């Protein structure tokens, strides 16, 4: 039976033998959250404890955003949390989290929080990091889990924990998608059927970028197998190695611009969606280095994130996919 807790004192009074794993949410739980809870259960083990927080943080919502509209479904959330393996749901009031009113001292996300989501939603990440810090202190976990769908949020939490020496392990859990590819989100319920059709362009754009990336990386692998200079390619062609020669020449031209090709493939899908009814209104498409959330150059190698944000009707959605450029041979 999952226990509902309203105060930090109630949570601190609980006894536990193993690790405490915390999943932080703003409620309106869905299968994506359930996946986080099941992962937390596996990490904590049978002797550990899984705590799900449900708190709609007012500091994360800017002027004109959907704080009042954000769904509150605590009874349903309790059922989902219990089915996924949570031991407790911690659902504090605003006064419990901010007993003196809105805090005067807050955590700043710094330059890393000013781009992409931070540029579109000024102050959002300062509010997010402040409440995450508060909830980490209130719940005292050994490990905290967050979804990779909110890639910039996850990167900033990891940076805060490292920079400010929080004694907690941060685990990122892959994005959960619906059958048609749309990333699971509490905001999906706001979409009409026609808006949902348009919204599929976000994931379709990411998949197109991923497919182009796979093709570029296949060319890169071919380049490691055959000479990549045109002179050697022509020599190979003369002795019948025409396929290797053609591939080598193609690689010499295509690979240096691989990130640009990925962006172009994704942009094509988004441009088409902008002409649908209702249209997709693109906020940003970015291919970034997750260590600092800056755009990668065409000679970049390593882990990257292809991220997109757009508005369909009154609903703003985000999505992303991880990509690796220049994998070692």
XYZ file of N, CA, C and O in Angstrom, residues 68-141:
296
model
N -2.312 27.662 -13.479
C -3.682 27.370 -13.055
C -4.310 26.252 -13.889
O -5.179 25.522 -13.415
N -3.868 26.145 -15.130
C -4.420 25.149 -16.048
C -3.773 23.773 -15.845
O -4.314 22.758 -16.290
N -2.633 23.742 -15.168
C -1.899 22.478 -15.038
C -2.749 21.457 -14.276
O -3.315 21.765 -13.226
N -2.863 20.230 -14.790
C -3.780 19.254 -14.185
C -3.335 18.802 -12.793
O -2.152 18.574 -12.546
N -4.291 18.716 -11.878
C -4.073 18.160 -10.547
C -4.920 16.897 -10.419
O -6.157 16.968 -10.412
N -4.281 15.738 -10.328
C -4.999 14.458 -10.356
C -4.426 13.519 -9.280
O -4.013 12.402 -9.588
N -4.421 13.975 -8.044
C -3.707 13.250 -6.989
C -4.251 11.838 -6.774
O -3.464 10.896 -6.583
N -5.554 11.648 -6.784
C -6.111 10.306 -6.556
C -5.614 9.321 -7.623
O -5.208 8.192 -7.304
N -5.669 9.759 -8.873
C -5.176 8.911 -9.961
C -3.672 8.712 -9.848
O -3.143 7.623 -10.138
N -2.955 9.761 -9.435
C -1.500 9.669 -9.280
C -1.125 8.611 -8.243
O -0.164 7.846 -8.427
N -1.877 8.567 -7.146
C -1.611 7.574 -6.097
C -1.747 6.152 -6.632
O -0.931 5.273 -6.320
N -2.753 5.923 -7.448
C -2.961 4.586 -8.006
C -1.820 4.193 -8.934
O -1.302 3.065 -8.873
N -1.407 5.125 -9.802
C -0.309 4.829 -10.728
C 0.983 4.586 -9.960
O 1.737 3.654 -10.254
N 1.241 5.410 -8.950
C 2.463 5.251 -8.154
C 2.483 3.900 -7.450
O 3.518 3.208 -7.415
N 1.334 3.496 -6.900
C 1.268 2.216 -6.196
C 1.482 1.059 -7.158
O 2.249 0.116 -6.872
N 0.830 1.111 -8.316
C 0.975 0.029 -9.297
C 2.408 -0.100 -9.799
O 2.866 -1.191 -10.118
N 3.139 1.026 -9.846
C 4.516 1.011 -10.353
C 5.526 0.638 -9.273
O 6.696 0.428 -9.590
N 5.090 0.583 -8.013
C 5.992 0.117 -6.970
C 6.463 1.150 -5.972
O 7.424 0.903 -5.233
N 5.805 2.304 -5.890
C 6.207 3.335 -4.929
C 5.761 2.952 -3.519
O 4.679 2.401 -3.320
N 6.602 3.283 -2.549
C 6.251 3.065 -1.149
C 5.480 4.248 -0.575
O 4.633 4.078 0.297
N 5.801 5.447 -1.054
C 5.164 6.646 -0.523
C 5.058 7.710 -1.601
O 5.907 7.787 -2.500
N 4.006 8.517 -1.505
C 3.867 9.717 -2.324
C 3.920 10.909 -1.379
O 3.128 11.004 -0.434
N 4.871 11.783 -1.618
C 5.041 12.996 -0.819
C 4.433 14.154 -1.606
O 4.961 14.560 -2.634
N 3.274 14.642 -1.146
C 2.538 15.695 -1.848
C 2.384 16.896 -0.917
O 1.310 17.102 -0.324
N 3.429 17.683 -0.761
C 3.382 18.801 0.184
C 2.605 19.983 -0.367
O 2.430 20.130 -1.581
N 2.141 20.832 0.529
C 1.514 22.088 0.128
C 2.589 23.102 -0.238
O 3.782 22.903 0.034
N 2.169 24.203 -0.848
C 3.111 25.274 -1.165
C 3.731 25.814 0.127
O 4.933 26.098 0.185
N 2.944 25.917 1.188
C 3.457 26.426 2.463
C 4.490 25.482 3.070
O 5.413 25.932 3.759
N 4.354 24.188 2.816
C 5.319 23.224 3.341
C 6.667 23.373 2.636
O 7.723 23.283 3.260
N 6.622 23.604 1.331
C 7.870 23.735 0.567
C 8.466 25.131 0.718
O 9.684 25.294 0.823
N 7.603 26.151 0.741
C 8.059 27.537 0.873
C 7.389 28.165 2.103
O 6.475 28.984 1.969
N 7.832 27.787 3.320
C 7.128 28.225 4.534
C 7.162 29.725 4.765
O 6.290 30.258 5.451
N 8.115 30.432 4.213
C 8.168 31.878 4.385
C 7.661 32.637 3.183
O 7.952 33.820 3.017
N 6.894 31.965 2.333
C 6.481 32.572 1.068
C 7.539 32.315 0.006
O 8.478 31.536 0.208
N 7.389 32.955 -1.118
C 8.364 32.757 -2.212
C 9.764 33.093 -1.716
O 9.975 34.159 -1.132
N 10.739 32.193 -1.934
C 12.064 32.388 -1.347
C 12.812 33.576 -1.952
O 12.785 33.781 -3.162
N 13.466 34.334 -1.082
C 14.298 35.447 -1.537
C 15.610 34.931 -2.117
O 16.164 35.493 -3.053
N 16.140 33.858 -1.539
C 17.383 33.241 -2.010
C 17.020 32.058 -2.899
O 16.314 31.145 -2.469
N 17.502 32.096 -4.124
C 17.196 31.033 -5.082
C 18.472 30.582 -5.774
O 19.487 31.271 -5.748
N 18.399 29.436 -6.423
C 19.535 28.924 -7.184
C 19.459 29.441 -8.613
O 18.398 29.369 -9.247
N 20.562 29.951 -9.105
C 20.631 30.452 -10.473
C 21.169 29.369 -11.400
O 22.170 28.707 -11.085
N 20.513 29.207 -12.525
C 20.969 28.216 -13.508
C 22.199 28.680 -14.263
O 22.861 27.865 -14.922
N 22.526 29.972 -14.224
C 23.705 30.475 -14.907
C 23.563 30.445 -16.417
O 22.466 30.238 -16.957
N 24.682 30.626 -17.130
C 24.631 30.690 -18.603
C 24.025 29.458 -19.254
O 23.361 29.561 -20.282
N 24.232 28.297 -18.660
C 23.703 27.062 -19.248
C 22.178 27.039 -19.246
O 21.551 26.345 -20.041
N 21.566 27.831 -18.379
C 20.120 27.873 -18.305
C 19.492 29.015 -19.071
O 18.285 29.251 -18.958
N 20.289 29.729 -19.874
C 19.775 30.893 -20.596
C 19.439 30.600 -22.051
O 18.799 31.425 -22.713
N 19.863 29.451 -22.557
C 19.598 29.109 -23.956
C 18.388 28.193 -24.063
O 17.876 27.678 -23.063
N 17.890 27.995 -25.280
C 16.811 27.064 -25.589
C 15.618 27.244 -24.646
O 14.942 28.256 -24.703
N 15.344 26.292 -23.759
C 14.194 26.424 -22.861
C 14.320 27.659 -21.978
O 13.328 28.325 -21.683
N 15.534 27.966 -21.573
C 15.749 29.135 -20.737
C 15.463 30.436 -21.462
O 14.956 31.393 -20.862
N 15.770 30.490 -22.755
C 15.478 31.683 -23.552
C 13.978 31.818 -23.793
O 13.435 32.928 -23.806
N 13.310 30.687 -23.984
C 11.877 30.715 -24.247
C 11.066 30.952 -22.979
O 9.967 31.502 -23.033
N 11.621 30.541 -21.841
C 10.898 30.637 -20.567
C 11.822 31.260 -19.520
O 12.366 30.560 -18.664
N 12.042 32.560 -19.569
C 12.983 33.213 -18.646
C 12.634 32.929 -17.184
O 11.479 33.027 -16.773
N 13.647 32.555 -16.419
C 13.462 32.274 -15.010
C 13.009 30.860 -14.698
O 13.024 30.439 -13.534
N 12.611 30.111 -15.721
C 12.085 28.769 -15.504
C 13.096 27.875 -14.785
O 12.757 27.194 -13.799
N 14.332 27.865 -15.265
C 15.307 26.951 -14.696
C 15.767 27.380 -13.306
O 16.130 26.529 -12.481
N 15.759 28.666 -13.013
C 16.060 29.099 -11.645
C 15.008 28.530 -10.684
O 15.333 28.020 -9.605
N 13.740 28.611 -11.086
C 12.668 28.063 -10.265
C 12.744 26.553 -10.157
O 12.499 25.976 -9.083
N 13.092 25.898 -11.262
C 13.200 24.440 -11.252
C 14.316 23.985 -10.322
O 14.124 23.090 -9.479
N 15.500 24.583 -10.453
C 16.623 24.167 -9.614
C 16.362 24.469 -8.137
O 16.754 23.692 -7.256
N 15.691 25.582 -7.870
C 15.382 25.922 -6.480
C 14.489 24.872 -5.846
O 14.739 24.407 -4.729
N 13.437 24.454 -6.555
C 12.545 23.456 -5.960
C 13.196 22.083 -5.917
O 12.984 21.314 -4.966
N 14.010 21.735 -6.900
C 14.710 20.451 -6.854
C 15.654 20.419 -5.651
O 15.719 19.422 -4.915
N 16.369 21.512 -5.424
C 17.247 21.579 -4.257
C 16.440 21.427 -2.962
O 16.821 20.685 -2.050
N 15.307 22.135 -2.888
C 14.454 22.048 -1.706
C 13.962 20.603 -1.494
O 14.008 20.075 -0.377
N 13.492 19.971 -2.571
C 12.947 18.625 -2.449
C 14.037 17.594 -2.153
O 13.780 16.600 -1.464
N 15.242 17.819 -2.654
C 16.340 16.927 -2.296
C 16.641 17.023 -0.800
O 16.886 16.006 -0.128
N 16.598 18.235 -0.256
C 16.801 18.389 1.188
C 15.648 17.782 1.981
O 15.861 17.138 3.018
N 14.427 17.974 1.510
C 13.260 17.493 2.245
C 13.131 15.970 2.211
O 12.686 15.355 3.182
N 13.500 15.350 1.083
C 13.318 13.902 0.942
C 14.571 13.105 1.289
O 14.486 11.901 1.533
N 15.744 13.735 1.252
C 17.017 13.102 1.648
C 17.259 11.771 0.933
O 17.494 10.732 1.575
N 17.230 11.759 -0.395
C 17.406 10.489 -1.111
C 18.873 10.113 -1.281
O 19.777 10.951 -1.182
